[in-house]
mmCIF file with all atom_site columns, C-alpha atoms in Angstrom:
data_model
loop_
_atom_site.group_PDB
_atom_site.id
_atom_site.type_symbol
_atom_site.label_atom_id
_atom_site.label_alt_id
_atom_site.label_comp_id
_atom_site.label_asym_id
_atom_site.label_entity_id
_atom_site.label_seq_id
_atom_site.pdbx_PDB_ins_code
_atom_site.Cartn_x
_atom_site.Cartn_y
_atom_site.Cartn_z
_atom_site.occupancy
_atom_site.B_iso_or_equiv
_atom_site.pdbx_formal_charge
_atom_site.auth_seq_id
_atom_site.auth_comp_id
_atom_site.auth_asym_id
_atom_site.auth_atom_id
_atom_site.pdbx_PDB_model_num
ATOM 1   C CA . UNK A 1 1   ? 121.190 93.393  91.497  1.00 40.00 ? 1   UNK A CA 1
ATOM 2   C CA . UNK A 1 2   ? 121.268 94.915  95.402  1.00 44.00 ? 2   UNK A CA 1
ATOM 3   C CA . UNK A 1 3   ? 118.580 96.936  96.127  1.00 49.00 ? 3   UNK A CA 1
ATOM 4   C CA . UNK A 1 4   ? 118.949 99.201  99.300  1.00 49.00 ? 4   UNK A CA 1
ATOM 5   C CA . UNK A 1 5   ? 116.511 99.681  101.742 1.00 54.00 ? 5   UNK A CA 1
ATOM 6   C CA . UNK A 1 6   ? 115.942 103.427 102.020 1.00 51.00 ? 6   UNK A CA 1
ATOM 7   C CA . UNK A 1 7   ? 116.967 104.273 105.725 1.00 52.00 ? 7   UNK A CA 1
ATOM 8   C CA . UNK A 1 8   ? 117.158 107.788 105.347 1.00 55.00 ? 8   UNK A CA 1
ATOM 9   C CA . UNK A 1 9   ? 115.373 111.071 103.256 1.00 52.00 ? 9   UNK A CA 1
ATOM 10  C CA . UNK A 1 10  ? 118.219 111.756 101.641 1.00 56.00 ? 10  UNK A CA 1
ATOM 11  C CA . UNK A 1 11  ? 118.380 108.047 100.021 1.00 70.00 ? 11  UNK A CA 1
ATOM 12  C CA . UNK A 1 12  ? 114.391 107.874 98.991  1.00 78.00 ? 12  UNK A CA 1
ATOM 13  C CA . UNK A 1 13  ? 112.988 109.403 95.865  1.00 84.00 ? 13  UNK A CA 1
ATOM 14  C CA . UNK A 1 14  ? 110.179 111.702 95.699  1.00 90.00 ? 14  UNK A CA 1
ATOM 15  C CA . UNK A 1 15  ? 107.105 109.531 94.986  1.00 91.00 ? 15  UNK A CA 1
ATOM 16  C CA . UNK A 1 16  ? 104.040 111.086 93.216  1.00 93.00 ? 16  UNK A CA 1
ATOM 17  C CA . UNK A 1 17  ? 100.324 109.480 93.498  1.00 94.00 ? 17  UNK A CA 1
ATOM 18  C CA . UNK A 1 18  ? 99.324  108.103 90.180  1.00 92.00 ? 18  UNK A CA 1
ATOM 19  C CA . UNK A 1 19  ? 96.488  110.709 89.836  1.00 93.00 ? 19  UNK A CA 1
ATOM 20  C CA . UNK A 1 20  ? 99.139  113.145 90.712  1.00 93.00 ? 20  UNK A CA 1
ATOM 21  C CA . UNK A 1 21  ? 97.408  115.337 93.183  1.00 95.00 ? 21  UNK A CA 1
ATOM 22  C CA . UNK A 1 22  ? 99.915  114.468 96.185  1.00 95.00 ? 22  UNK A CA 1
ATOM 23  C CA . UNK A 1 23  ? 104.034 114.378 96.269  1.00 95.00 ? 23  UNK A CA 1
ATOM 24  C CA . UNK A 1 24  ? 105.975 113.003 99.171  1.00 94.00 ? 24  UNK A CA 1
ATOM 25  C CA . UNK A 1 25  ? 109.742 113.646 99.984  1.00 92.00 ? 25  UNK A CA 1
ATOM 26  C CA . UNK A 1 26  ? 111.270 112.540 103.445 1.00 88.00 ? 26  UNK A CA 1
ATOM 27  C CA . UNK A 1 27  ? 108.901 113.617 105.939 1.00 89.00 ? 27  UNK A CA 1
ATOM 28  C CA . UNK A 1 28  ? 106.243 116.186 103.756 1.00 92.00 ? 28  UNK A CA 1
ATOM 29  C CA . UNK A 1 29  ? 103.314 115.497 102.440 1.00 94.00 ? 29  UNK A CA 1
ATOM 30  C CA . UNK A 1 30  ? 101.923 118.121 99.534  1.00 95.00 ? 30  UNK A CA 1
ATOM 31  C CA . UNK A 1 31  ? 98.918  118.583 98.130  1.00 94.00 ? 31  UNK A CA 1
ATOM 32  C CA . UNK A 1 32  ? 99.473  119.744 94.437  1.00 94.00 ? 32  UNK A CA 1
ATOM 33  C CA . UNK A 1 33  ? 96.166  120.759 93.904  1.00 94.00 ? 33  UNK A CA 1
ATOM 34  C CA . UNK A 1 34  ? 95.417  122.233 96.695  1.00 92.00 ? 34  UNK A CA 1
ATOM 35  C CA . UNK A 1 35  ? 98.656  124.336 97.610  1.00 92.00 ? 35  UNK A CA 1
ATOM 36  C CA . UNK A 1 36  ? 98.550  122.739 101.137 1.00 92.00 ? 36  UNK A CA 1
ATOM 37  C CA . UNK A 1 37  ? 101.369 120.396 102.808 1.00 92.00 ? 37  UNK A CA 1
ATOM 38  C CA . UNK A 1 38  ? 102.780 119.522 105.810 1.00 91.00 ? 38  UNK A CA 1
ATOM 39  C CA . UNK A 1 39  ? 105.762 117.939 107.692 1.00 88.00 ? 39  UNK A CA 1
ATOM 40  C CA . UNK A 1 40  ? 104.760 115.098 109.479 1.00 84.00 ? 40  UNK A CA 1
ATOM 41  C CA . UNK A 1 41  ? 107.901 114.859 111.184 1.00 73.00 ? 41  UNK A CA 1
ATOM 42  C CA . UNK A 1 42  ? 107.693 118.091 112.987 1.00 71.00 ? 42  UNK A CA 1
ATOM 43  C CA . UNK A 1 43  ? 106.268 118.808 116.199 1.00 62.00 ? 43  UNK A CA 1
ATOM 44  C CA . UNK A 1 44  ? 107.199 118.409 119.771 1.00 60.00 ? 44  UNK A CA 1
ATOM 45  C CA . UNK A 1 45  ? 108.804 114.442 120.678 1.00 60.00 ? 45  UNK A CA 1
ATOM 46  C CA . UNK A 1 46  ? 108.162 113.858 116.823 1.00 62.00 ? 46  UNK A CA 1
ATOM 47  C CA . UNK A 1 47  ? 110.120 110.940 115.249 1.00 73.00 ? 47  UNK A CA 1
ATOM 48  C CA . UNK A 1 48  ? 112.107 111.009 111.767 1.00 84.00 ? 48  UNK A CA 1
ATOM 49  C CA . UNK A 1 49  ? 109.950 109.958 109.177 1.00 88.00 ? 49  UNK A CA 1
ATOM 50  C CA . UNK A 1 50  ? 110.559 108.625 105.448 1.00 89.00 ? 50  UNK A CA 1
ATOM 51  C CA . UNK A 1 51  ? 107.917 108.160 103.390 1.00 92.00 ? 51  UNK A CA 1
ATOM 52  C CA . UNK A 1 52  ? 107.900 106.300 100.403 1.00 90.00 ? 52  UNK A CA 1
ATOM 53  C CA . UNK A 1 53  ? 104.489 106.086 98.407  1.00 93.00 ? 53  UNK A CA 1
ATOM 54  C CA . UNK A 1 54  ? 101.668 108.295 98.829  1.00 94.00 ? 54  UNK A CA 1
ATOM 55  C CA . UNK A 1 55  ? 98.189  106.821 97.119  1.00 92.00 ? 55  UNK A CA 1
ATOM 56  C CA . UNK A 1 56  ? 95.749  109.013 95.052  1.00 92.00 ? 56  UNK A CA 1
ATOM 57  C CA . UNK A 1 57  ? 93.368  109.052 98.336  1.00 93.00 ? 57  UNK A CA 1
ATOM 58  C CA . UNK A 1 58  ? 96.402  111.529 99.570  1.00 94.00 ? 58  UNK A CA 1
ATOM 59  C CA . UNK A 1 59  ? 97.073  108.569 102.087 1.00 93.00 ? 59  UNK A CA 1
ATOM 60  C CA . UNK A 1 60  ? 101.121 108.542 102.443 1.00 94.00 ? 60  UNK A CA 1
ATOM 61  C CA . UNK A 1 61  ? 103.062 105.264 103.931 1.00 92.00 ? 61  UNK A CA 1
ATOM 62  C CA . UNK A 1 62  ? 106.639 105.196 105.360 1.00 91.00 ? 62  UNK A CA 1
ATOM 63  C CA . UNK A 1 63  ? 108.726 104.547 107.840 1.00 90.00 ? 63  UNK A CA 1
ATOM 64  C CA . UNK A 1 64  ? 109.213 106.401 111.839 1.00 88.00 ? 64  UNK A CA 1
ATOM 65  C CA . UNK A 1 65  ? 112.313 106.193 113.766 1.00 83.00 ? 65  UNK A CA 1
ATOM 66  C CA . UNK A 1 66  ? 115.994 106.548 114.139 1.00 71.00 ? 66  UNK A CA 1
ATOM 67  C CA . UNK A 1 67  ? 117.120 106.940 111.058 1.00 62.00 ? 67  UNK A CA 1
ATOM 68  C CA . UNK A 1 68  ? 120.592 105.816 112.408 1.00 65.00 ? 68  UNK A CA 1
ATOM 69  C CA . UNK A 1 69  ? 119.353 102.227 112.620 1.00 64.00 ? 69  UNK A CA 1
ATOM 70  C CA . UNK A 1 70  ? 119.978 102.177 116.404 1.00 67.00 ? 70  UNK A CA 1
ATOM 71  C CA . UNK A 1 71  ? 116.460 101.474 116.954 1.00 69.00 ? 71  UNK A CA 1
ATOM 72  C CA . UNK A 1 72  ? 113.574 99.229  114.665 1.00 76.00 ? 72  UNK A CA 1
ATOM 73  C CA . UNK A 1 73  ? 111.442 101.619 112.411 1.00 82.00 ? 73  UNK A CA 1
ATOM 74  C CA . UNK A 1 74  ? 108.088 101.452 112.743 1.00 89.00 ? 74  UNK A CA 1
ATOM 75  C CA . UNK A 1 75  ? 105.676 101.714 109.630 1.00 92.00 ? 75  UNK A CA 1
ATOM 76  C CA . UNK A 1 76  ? 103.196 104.960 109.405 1.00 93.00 ? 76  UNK A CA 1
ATOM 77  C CA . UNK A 1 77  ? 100.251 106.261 107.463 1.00 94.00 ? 77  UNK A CA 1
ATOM 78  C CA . UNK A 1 78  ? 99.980  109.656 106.988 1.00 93.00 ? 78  UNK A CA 1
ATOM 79  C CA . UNK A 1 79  ? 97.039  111.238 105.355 1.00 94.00 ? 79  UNK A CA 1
ATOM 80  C CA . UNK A 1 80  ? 97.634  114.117 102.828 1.00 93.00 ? 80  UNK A CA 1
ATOM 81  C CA . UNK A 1 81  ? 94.377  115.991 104.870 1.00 92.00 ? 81  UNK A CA 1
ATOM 82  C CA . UNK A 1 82  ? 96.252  116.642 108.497 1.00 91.00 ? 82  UNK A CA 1
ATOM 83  C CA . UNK A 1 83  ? 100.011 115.624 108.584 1.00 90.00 ? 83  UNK A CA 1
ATOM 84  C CA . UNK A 1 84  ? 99.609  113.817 111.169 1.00 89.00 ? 84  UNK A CA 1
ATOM 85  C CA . UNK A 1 85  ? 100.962 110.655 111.591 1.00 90.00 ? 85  UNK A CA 1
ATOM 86  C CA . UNK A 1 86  ? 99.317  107.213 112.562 1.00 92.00 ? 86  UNK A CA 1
ATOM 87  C CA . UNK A 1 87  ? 101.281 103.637 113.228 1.00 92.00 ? 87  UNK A CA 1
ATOM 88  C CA . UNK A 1 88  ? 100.394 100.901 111.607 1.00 94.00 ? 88  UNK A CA 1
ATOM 89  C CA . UNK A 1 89  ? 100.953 97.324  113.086 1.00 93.00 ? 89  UNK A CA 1
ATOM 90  C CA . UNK A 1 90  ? 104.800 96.276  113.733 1.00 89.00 ? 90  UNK A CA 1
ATOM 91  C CA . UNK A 1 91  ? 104.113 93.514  110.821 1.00 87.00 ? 91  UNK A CA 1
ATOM 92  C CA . UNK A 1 92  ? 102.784 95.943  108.151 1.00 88.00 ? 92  UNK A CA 1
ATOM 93  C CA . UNK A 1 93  ? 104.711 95.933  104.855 1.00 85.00 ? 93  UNK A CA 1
ATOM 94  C CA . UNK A 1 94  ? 105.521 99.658  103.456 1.00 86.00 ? 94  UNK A CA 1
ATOM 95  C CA . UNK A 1 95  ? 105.132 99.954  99.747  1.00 86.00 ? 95  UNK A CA 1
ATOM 96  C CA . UNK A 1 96  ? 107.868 101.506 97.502  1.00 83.00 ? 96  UNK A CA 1
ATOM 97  C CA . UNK A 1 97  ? 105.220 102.484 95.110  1.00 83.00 ? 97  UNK A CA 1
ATOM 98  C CA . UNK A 1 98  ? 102.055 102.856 94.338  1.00 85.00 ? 98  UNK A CA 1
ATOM 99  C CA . UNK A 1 99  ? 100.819 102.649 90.900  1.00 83.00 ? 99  UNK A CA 1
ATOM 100 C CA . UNK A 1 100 ? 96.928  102.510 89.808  1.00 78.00 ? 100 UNK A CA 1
ATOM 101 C CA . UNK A 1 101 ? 95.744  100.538 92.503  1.00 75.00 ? 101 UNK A CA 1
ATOM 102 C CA . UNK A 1 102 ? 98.812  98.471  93.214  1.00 82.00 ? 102 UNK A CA 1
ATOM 103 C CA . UNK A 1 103 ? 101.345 98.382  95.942  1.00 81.00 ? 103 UNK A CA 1
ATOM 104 C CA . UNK A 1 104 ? 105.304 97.659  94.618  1.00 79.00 ? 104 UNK A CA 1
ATOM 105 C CA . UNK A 1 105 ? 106.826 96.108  97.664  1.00 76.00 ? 105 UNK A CA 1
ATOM 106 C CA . UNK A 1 106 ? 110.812 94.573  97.613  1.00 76.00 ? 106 UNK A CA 1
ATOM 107 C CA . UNK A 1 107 ? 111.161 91.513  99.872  1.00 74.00 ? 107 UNK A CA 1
ATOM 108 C CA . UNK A 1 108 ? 115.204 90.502  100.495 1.00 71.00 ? 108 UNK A CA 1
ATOM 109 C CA . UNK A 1 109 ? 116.336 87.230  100.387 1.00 71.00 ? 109 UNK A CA 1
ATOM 110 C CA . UNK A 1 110 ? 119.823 87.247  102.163 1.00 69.00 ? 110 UNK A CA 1
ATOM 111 C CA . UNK A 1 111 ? 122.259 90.098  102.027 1.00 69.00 ? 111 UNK A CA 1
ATOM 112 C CA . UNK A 1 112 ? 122.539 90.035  97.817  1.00 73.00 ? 112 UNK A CA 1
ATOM 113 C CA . UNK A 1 113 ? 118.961 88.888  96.399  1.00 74.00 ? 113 UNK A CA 1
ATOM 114 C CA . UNK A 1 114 ? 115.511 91.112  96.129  1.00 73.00 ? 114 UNK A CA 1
ATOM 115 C CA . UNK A 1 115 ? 112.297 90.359  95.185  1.00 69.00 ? 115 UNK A CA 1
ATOM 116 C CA . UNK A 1 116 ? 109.977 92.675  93.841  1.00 70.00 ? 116 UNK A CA 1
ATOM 117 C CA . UNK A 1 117 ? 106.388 92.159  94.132  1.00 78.00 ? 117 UNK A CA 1
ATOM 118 C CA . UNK A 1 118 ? 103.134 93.849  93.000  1.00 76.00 ? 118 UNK A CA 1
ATOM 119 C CA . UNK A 1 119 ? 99.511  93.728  94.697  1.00 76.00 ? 119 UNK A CA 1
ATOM 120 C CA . UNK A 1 120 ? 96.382  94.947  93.306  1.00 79.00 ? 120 UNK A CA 1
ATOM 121 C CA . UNK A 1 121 ? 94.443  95.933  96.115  1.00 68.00 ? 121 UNK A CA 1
ATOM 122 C CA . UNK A 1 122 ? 90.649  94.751  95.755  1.00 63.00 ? 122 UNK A CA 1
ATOM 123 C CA . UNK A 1 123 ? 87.651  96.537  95.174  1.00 54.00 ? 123 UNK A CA 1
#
């Protein structure tokens, strides 16, 4: 089985925190109990972003960049509280998910093999 790397907001899935109080899709960030969200790739110079797993902290992860693949991504945090957007080192993995207290990542081996792994972050 291929699995894709998402490149763009139109290829990556909603993803909902596993207490279910945030929801991102592409570049927003929502608070769901709260009524409050925000586009963190909007603004003046601001980059495409994709995020892809948003934590029940209302901490969001994804990727900034050209989403035309002209250019390397860079990974992001973006908390739930301001929109704002914060880079994270060049080397930091993005998870896909993130489900009670664990990060889903997918590693690729060559062009046709991926591995998926699971973290549980420590206390």
């Amino acid at each position: 089985m291929t699995a894709p790397k998402p490149v763009g907001e139109e290829e990556t899935a909603p993803a909902l925190s596993p207490n279910g109080n945030y929801l991102v899709k592409g570049g927003n960030i929502f608070g769901l109990k709260t009524g409050r969200g925000f586009c963190a790739d909007n603004g003046e110079d601001a980059k495409d972003i994709v995020l892809t797993a948003v934590g029940d902290d209302g901490t969001a992860c994804g990727l900034a960049g050209d989403a035309s693949g002209h250019a390397p991504r860079i990974p992001v945090s973006v908390p739930a509280t301001t929109g704002v957007a914060k880079p994270l080192p060049e080397t930091a993995e993005i998870p896909y998910a993130i489900a009670g207290g664990a990060g889903v990542f997918i590693t690729y081996a060559g062009q046709d093999t991926a591995h998926l792994v699971v973290l549980n972050s420590r206390s």
